[in-house]
Short mmCIF file of C-alpha atoms in Angstrom, two decimals:
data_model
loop_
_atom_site.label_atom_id
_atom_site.label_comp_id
_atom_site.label_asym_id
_atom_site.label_seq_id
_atom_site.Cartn_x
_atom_site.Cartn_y
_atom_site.Cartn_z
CA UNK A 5 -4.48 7.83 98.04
CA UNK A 6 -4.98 4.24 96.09
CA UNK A 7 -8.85 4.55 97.60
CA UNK A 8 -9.10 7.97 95.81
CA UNK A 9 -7.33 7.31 92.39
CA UNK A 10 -9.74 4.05 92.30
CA UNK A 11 -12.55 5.88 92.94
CA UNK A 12 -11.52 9.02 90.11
CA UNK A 13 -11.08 5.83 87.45
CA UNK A 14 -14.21 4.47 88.11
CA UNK A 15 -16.31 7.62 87.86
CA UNK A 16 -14.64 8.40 84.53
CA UNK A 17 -15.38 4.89 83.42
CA UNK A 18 -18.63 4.90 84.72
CA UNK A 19 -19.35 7.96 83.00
CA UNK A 20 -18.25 6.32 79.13
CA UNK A 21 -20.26 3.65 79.60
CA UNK A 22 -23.43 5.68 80.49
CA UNK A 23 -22.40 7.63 77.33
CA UNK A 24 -21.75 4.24 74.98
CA UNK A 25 -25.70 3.13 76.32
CA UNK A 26 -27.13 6.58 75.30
CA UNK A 27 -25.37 6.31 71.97
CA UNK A 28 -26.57 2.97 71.89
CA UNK A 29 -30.28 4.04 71.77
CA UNK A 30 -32.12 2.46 69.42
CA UNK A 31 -35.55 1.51 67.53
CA UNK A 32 -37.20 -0.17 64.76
CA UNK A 33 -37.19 1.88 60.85
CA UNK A 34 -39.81 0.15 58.72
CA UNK A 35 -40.59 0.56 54.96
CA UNK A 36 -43.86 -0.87 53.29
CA UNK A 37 -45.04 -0.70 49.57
CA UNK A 38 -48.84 -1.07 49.85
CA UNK A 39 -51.09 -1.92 47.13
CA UNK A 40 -49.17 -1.95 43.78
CA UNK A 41 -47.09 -4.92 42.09
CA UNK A 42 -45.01 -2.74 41.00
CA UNK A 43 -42.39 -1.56 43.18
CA UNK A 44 -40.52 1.83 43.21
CA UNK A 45 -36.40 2.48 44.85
CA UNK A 46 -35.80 4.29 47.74
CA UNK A 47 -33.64 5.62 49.66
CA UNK A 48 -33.33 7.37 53.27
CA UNK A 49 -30.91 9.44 54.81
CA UNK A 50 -30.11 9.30 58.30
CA UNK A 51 -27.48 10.54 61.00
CA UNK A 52 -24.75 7.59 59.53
CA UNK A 53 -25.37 7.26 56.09
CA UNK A 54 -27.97 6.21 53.64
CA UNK A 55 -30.32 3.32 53.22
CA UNK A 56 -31.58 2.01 49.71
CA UNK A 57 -33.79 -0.65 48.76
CA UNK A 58 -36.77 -1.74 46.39
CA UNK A 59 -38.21 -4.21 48.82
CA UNK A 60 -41.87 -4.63 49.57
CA UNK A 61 -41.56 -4.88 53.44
CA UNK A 62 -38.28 -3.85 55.51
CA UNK A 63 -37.52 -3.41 59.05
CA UNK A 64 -34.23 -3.09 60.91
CA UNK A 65 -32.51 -1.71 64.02
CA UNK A 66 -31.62 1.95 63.67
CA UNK A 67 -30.30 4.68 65.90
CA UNK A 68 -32.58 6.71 67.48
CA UNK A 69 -32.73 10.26 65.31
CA UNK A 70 -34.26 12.05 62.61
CA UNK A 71 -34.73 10.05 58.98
CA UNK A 72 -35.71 11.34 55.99
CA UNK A 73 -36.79 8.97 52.60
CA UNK A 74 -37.06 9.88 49.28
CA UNK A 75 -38.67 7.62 46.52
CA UNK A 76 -38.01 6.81 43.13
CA UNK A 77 -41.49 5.53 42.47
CA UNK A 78 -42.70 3.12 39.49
CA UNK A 79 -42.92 4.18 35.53
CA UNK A 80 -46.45 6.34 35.51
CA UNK A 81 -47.09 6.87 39.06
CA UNK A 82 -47.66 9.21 41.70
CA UNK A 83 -46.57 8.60 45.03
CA UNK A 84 -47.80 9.11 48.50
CA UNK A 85 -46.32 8.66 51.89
CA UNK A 86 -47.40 7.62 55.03
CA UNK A 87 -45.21 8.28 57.87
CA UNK A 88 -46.16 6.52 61.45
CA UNK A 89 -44.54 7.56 64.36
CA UNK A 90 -45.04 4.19 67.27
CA UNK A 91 -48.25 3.53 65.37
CA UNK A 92 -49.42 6.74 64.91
CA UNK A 93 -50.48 8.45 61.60
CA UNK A 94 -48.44 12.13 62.09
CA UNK A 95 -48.27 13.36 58.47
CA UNK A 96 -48.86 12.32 54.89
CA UNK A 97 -47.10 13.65 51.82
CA UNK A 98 -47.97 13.87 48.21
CA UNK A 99 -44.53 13.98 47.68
CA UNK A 100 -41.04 11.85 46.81
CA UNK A 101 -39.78 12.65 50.04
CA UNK A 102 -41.09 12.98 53.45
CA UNK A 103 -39.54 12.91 56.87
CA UNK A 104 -40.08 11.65 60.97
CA UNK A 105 -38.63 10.67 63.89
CA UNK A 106 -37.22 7.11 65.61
CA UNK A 107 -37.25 7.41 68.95
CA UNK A 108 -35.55 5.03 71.32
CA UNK A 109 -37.55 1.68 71.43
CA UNK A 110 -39.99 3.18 69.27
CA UNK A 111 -40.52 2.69 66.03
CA UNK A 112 -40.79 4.62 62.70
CA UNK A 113 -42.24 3.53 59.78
CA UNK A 114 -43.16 4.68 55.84
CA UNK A 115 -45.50 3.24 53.73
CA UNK A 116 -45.12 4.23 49.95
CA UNK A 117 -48.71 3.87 47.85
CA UNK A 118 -48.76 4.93 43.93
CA UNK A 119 -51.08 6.37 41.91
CA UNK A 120 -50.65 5.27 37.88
CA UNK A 121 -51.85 8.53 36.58
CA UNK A 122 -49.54 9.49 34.57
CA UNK A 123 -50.13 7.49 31.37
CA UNK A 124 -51.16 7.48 28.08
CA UNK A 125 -51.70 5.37 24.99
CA UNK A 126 -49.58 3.20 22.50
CA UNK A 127 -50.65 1.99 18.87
CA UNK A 128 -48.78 -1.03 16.77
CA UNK A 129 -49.91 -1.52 13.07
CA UNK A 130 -48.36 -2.48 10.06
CA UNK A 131 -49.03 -3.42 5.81
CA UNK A 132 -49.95 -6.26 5.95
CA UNK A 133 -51.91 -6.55 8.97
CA UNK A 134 -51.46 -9.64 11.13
CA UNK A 135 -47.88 -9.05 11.97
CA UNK A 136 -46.97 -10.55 15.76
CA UNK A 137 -44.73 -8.10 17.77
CA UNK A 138 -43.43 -7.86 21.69
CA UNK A 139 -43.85 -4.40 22.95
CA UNK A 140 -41.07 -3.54 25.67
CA UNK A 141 -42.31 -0.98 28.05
CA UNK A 142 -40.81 0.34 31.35
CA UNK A 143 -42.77 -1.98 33.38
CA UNK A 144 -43.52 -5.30 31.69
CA UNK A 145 -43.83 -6.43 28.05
CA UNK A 146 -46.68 -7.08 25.81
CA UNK A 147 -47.28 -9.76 23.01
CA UNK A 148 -49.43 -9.19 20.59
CA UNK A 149 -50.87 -9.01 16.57
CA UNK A 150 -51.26 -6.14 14.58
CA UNK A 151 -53.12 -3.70 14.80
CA UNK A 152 -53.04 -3.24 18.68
CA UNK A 153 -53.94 -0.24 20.79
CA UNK A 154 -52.87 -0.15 24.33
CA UNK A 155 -54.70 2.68 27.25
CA UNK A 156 -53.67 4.35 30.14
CA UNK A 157 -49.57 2.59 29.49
CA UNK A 158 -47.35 4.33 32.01
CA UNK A 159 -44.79 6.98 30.79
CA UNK A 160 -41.88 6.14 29.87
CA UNK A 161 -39.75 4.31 26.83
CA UNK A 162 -41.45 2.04 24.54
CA UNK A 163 -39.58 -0.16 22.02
CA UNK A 164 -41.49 -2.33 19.45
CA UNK A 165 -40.16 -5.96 18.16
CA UNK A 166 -41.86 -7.01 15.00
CA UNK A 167 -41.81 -10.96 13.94
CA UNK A 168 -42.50 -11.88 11.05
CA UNK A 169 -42.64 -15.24 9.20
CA UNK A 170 -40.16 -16.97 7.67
CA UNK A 171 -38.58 -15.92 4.95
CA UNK A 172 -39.12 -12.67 5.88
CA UNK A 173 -36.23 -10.91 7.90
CA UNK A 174 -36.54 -9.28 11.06
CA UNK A 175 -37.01 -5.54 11.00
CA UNK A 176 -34.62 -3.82 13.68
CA UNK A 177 -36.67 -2.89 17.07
CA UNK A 178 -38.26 0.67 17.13
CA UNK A 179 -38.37 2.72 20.44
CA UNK A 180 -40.36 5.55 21.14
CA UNK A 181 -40.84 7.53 24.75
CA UNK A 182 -44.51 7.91 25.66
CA UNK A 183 -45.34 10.66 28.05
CA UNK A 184 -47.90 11.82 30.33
CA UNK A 185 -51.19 11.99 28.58
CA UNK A 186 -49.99 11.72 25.18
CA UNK A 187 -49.80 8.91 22.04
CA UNK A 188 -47.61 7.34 19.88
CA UNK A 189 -47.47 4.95 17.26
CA UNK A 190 -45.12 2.23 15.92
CA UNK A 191 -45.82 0.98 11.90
CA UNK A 192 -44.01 -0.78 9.58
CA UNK A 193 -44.85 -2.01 6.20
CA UNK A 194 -43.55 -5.52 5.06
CA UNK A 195 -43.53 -6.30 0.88
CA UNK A 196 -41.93 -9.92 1.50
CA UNK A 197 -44.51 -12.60 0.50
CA UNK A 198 -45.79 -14.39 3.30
CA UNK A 199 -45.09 -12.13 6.02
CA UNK A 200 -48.18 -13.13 8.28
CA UNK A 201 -48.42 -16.53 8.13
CA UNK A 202 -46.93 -17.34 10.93
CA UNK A 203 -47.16 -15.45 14.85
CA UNK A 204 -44.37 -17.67 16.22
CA UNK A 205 -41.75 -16.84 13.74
CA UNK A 206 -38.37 -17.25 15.31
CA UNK A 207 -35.89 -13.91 15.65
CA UNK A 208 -33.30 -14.31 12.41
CA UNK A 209 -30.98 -11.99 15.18
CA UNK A 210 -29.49 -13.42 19.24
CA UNK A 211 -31.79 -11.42 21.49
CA UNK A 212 -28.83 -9.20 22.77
CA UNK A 213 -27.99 -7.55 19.09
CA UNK A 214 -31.56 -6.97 19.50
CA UNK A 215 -31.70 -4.86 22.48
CA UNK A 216 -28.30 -3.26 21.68
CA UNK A 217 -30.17 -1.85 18.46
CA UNK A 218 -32.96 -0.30 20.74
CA UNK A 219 -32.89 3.71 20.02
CA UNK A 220 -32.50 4.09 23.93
CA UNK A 221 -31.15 7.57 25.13
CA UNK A 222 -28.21 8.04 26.55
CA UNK A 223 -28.58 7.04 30.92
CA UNK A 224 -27.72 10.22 33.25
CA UNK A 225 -24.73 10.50 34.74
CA UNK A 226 -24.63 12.25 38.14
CA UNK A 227 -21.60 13.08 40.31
CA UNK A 228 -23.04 14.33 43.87
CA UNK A 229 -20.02 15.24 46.38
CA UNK A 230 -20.53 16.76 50.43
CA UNK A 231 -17.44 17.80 51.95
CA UNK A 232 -16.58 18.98 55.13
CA UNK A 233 -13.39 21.69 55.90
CA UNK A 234 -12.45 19.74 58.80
CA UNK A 235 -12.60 16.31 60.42
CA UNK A 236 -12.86 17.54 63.86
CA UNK A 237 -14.50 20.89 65.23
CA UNK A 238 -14.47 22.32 68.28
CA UNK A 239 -17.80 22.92 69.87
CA UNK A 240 -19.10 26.65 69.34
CA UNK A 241 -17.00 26.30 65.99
CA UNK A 242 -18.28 26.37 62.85
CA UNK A 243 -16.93 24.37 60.09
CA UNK A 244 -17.38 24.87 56.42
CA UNK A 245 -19.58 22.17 54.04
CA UNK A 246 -19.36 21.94 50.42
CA UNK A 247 -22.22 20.47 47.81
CA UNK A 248 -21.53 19.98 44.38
CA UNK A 249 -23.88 18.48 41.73
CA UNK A 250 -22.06 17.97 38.23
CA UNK A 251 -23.87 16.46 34.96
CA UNK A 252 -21.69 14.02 33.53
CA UNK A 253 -24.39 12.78 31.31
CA UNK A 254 -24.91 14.01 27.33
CA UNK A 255 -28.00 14.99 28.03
CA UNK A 256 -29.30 18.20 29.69
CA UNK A 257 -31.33 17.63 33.37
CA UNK A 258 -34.05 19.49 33.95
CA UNK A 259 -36.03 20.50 37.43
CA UNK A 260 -33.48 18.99 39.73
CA UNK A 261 -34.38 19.34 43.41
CA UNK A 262 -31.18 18.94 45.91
CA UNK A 263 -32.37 17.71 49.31
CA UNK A 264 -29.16 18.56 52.13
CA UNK A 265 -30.18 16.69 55.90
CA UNK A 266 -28.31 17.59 59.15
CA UNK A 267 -29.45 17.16 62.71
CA UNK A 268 -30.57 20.50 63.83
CA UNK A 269 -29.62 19.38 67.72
CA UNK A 270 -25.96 19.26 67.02
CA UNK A 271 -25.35 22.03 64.28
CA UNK A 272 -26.79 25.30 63.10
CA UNK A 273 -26.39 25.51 59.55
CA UNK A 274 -25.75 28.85 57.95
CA UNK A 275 -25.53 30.51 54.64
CA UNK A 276 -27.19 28.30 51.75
CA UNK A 277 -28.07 30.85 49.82
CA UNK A 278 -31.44 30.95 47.74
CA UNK A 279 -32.87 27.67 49.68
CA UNK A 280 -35.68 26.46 51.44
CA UNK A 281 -34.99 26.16 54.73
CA UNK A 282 -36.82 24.18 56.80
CA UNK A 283 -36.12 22.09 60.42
CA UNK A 284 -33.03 19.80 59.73
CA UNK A 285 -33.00 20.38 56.20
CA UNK A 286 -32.37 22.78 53.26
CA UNK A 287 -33.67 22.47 49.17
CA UNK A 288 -32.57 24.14 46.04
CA UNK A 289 -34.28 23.78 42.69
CA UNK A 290 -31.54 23.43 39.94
CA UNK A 291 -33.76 24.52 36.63
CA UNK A 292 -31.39 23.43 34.51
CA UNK A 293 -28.45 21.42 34.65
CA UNK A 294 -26.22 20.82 30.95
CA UNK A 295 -23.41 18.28 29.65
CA UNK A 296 -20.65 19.43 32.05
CA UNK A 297 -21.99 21.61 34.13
CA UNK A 298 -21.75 21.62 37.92
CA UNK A 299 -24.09 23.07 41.11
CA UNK A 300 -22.46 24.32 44.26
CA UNK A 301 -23.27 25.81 47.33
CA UNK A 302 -21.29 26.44 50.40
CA UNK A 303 -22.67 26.36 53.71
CA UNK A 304 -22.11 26.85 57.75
CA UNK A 305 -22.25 24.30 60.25
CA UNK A 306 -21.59 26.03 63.54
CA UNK A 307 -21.57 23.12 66.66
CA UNK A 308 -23.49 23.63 69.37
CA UNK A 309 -22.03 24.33 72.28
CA UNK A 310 -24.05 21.45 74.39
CA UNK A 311 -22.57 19.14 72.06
CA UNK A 312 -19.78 16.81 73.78
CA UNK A 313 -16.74 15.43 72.92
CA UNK A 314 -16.45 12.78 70.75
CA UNK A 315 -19.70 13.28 69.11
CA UNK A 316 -20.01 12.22 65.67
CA UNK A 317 -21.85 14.78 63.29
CA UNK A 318 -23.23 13.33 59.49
CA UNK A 319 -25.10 15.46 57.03
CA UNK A 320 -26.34 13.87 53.78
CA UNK A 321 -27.51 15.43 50.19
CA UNK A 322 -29.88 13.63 48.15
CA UNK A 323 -30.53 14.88 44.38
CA UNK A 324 -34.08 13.40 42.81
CA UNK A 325 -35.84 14.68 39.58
CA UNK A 326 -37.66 13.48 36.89
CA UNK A 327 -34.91 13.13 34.37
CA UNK A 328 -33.13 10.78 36.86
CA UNK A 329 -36.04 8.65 37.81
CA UNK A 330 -33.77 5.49 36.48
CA UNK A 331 -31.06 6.28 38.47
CA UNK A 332 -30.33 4.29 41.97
CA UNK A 333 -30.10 6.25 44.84
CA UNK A 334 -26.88 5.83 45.11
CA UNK A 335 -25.02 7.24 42.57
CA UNK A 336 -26.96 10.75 43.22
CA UNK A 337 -26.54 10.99 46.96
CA UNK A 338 -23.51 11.98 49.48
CA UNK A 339 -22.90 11.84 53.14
CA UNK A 340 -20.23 13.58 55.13
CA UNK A 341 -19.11 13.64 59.24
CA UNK A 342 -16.71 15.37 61.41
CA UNK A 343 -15.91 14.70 64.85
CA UNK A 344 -16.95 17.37 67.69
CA UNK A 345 -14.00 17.93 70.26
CA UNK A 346 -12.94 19.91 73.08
CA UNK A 347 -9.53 21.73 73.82
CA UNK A 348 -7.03 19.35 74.19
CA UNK A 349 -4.03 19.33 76.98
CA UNK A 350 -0.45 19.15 75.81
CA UNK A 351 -0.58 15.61 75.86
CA UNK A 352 -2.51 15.17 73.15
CA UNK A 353 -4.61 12.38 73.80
CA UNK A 354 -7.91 11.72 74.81
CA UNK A 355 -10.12 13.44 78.24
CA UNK A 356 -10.44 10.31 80.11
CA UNK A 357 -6.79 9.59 79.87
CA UNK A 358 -5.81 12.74 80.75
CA UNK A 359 -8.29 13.21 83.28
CA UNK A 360 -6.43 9.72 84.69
CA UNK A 361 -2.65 10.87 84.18
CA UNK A 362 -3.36 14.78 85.56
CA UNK A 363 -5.03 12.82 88.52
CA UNK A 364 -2.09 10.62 89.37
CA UNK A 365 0.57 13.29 89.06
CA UNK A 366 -1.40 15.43 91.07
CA UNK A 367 -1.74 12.92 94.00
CA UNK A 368 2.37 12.18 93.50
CA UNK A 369 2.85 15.53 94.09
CA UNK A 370 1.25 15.71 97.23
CA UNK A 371 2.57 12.77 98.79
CA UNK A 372 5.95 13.84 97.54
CA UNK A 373 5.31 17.38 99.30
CA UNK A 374 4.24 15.15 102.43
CA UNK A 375 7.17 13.46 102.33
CA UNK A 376 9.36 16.72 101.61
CA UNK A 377 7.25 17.91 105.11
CA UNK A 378 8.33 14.98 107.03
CA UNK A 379 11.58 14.79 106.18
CA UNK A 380 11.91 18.80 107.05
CA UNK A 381 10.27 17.90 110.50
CA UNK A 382 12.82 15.23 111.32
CA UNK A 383 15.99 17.50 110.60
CA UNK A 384 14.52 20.00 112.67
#
């Protein structure tokens, strides 16, 4: 009987190993920025969470699964992914977000390229003439004397610093927000005497009252929440997922796209209504979002029924837009999981331990009914 409880404890351990190395599966995510110095945020979603970053070259050891990126690319630019499956080109997007697959020792990787396109022009004059200036943009800063006309400058805010000579005093900065294909202009006009006679003036203000005058808008403010009904689901069940998207901000968000991942080999998801649906994935367009309002949609996630206990099941929503192009990835995505179980015996705990304990009483009870048998025999 100790040869055949031995053996019943090894197979079950045997077995949660085998399971630990298939969960242990693994492979290599890469993200390169190609060809640009200036580099956009991103961020990628992925069975356990999310993954942000601005670097120019990144690689690390993943679980195998299904990944999906979205970009927050440079001030003026397009972007365009590659996405290479173990070396191979499978699909290219003209998008902020694309998609693929890490298979065990394989590898998946992304390379983000930009396009400036999106750009337009930016004038500084001033009476008198001569007047040096820094112009602030969204991607570097430009010295200069007046007048100055600067092509193909990427969208995006634009403040002016005007300095002046000695004894003149230091105009506050001036900030304007270029966009695509469009112009503006910065002037000022000076009636101090000897306003441009020297372009190396020193600031009459510290640098940081400076920038705190800067006419900046107000940031965005995002809350993104995913929520599940329950932290463990049977398998064949279906549990119940919340998204909400409220705008904290004072300013209104336009043409908001919510991006909500899930692994399509584990869950069905349900419901969703007016999205895109699509393999692993579901997207809403939000028009419109104003100061205090809030985006919700309830969905399904039904468990397969091949799924096994103890399986682990994440989801992630990712919001991206225009109007939030500053904003780290971060503070405008969510992730949520629930655990996948079977019916439980009375006891309450785990298979394996039960598989163990209803094994032992069951052999007890049969050499106790031997015993019972022998001891019958005897009196007889």
């Amino acid at each position: 009987m100790k040869t055949i409880l031995t053996a019943l404890i090894s197979a079950i351990l045997a077995s949660g190993f085998a399971n630990q190395a298939i969960a242990a599966d693994e492979g290599t995510l890469i993200v390169e920025q190609k060809g640009t110095q200036h580099f956009g945020e991103w961020g990628i979603g992925h069975s356990t969470g999310v993954i942000e970053g601005d670097e120019e070259n990144y690689s690390s050891e993943r679980p195998a699964g299904n990944f999906s990126i979205t970009v927050s690319p440079p001030a003026g630019s397009v972007p365009t992914i590659e996405v290479y499956e173990d070396g191979t080109l499978k699909e290219t997007f003209d998008s902020r977000t694309a998609n693929g697959m890490l298979g065990s020792g394989g590898t998946l990787k992304f390379v983000l390229m930009y396009e400036f396109s999106r750009v337009g022009t930016v004038g500084v004059t001033s009476i008198p003439a001569g007047i040096a200036f820094d112009l602030k943009g969204p991607l570097e800063t430009y010295s200069g004397v007046t007048p100055a006309s600067y092509n193909e400058m990427a969208e995006g805010t634009y403040a002016v610093h005007y300095k002046p000579a000695s004894p003149c005093p230091t105009p506050r900065p001036m900030a304007r927000s270029l966009e695509d294909g469009g112009r503006i202009g910065f002037s000022i006009e000076l009636t101090c005497e000897g306003a441009t006679s020297s372009a190396d003036s020193k600031d009459d203000e510290p640098k940081e009252k400076e920038e705190e005058q800067e006419e900046t808008s107000s940031p965005p403010k995002l809350r993104v929440s995913l929520s599940s009904s329950s932290r463990e689901v049977a398998a064949g069940a279906t549990s119940r997922v919340s998204l909400v998207v409220a705008n904290r901000g004072k300013g209104t968000l336009n043409d908001l796209t919510v991006d909500y991942r899930y692994d399509s080999s584990k869950i069905e998801a349900t419901g969703g209504r007016g999205a895109q649906k699509q393999t692993n994935r579901m997207t809403w367009t939000i028009p419109s979002l104003a100061p205090g309002a809030k985006w919700s949609q309830s969905l399904g996630a039904k468990v397969k029924d091949s799924v096994s206990n103890g399986t682990n099941v994440s989801s992630t929503v990712t919001v991206s837009g225009d109007d939030l192009s500053g904003m780290p990835i971060r503070g405008r995505s969510a992730s949520s999981e629930f655990g996948v179980m079977t019916i439980m015996p009375a006891t309450g705990i785990g298979f394996a331990l039960d598989a163990i304990l209803l094994a032992a009483f069951s052999l007890a009870s049969l050499a106790l009914i031997g015993s019972r048998e022998v001891y019958g025999f005897a009196r007889r």
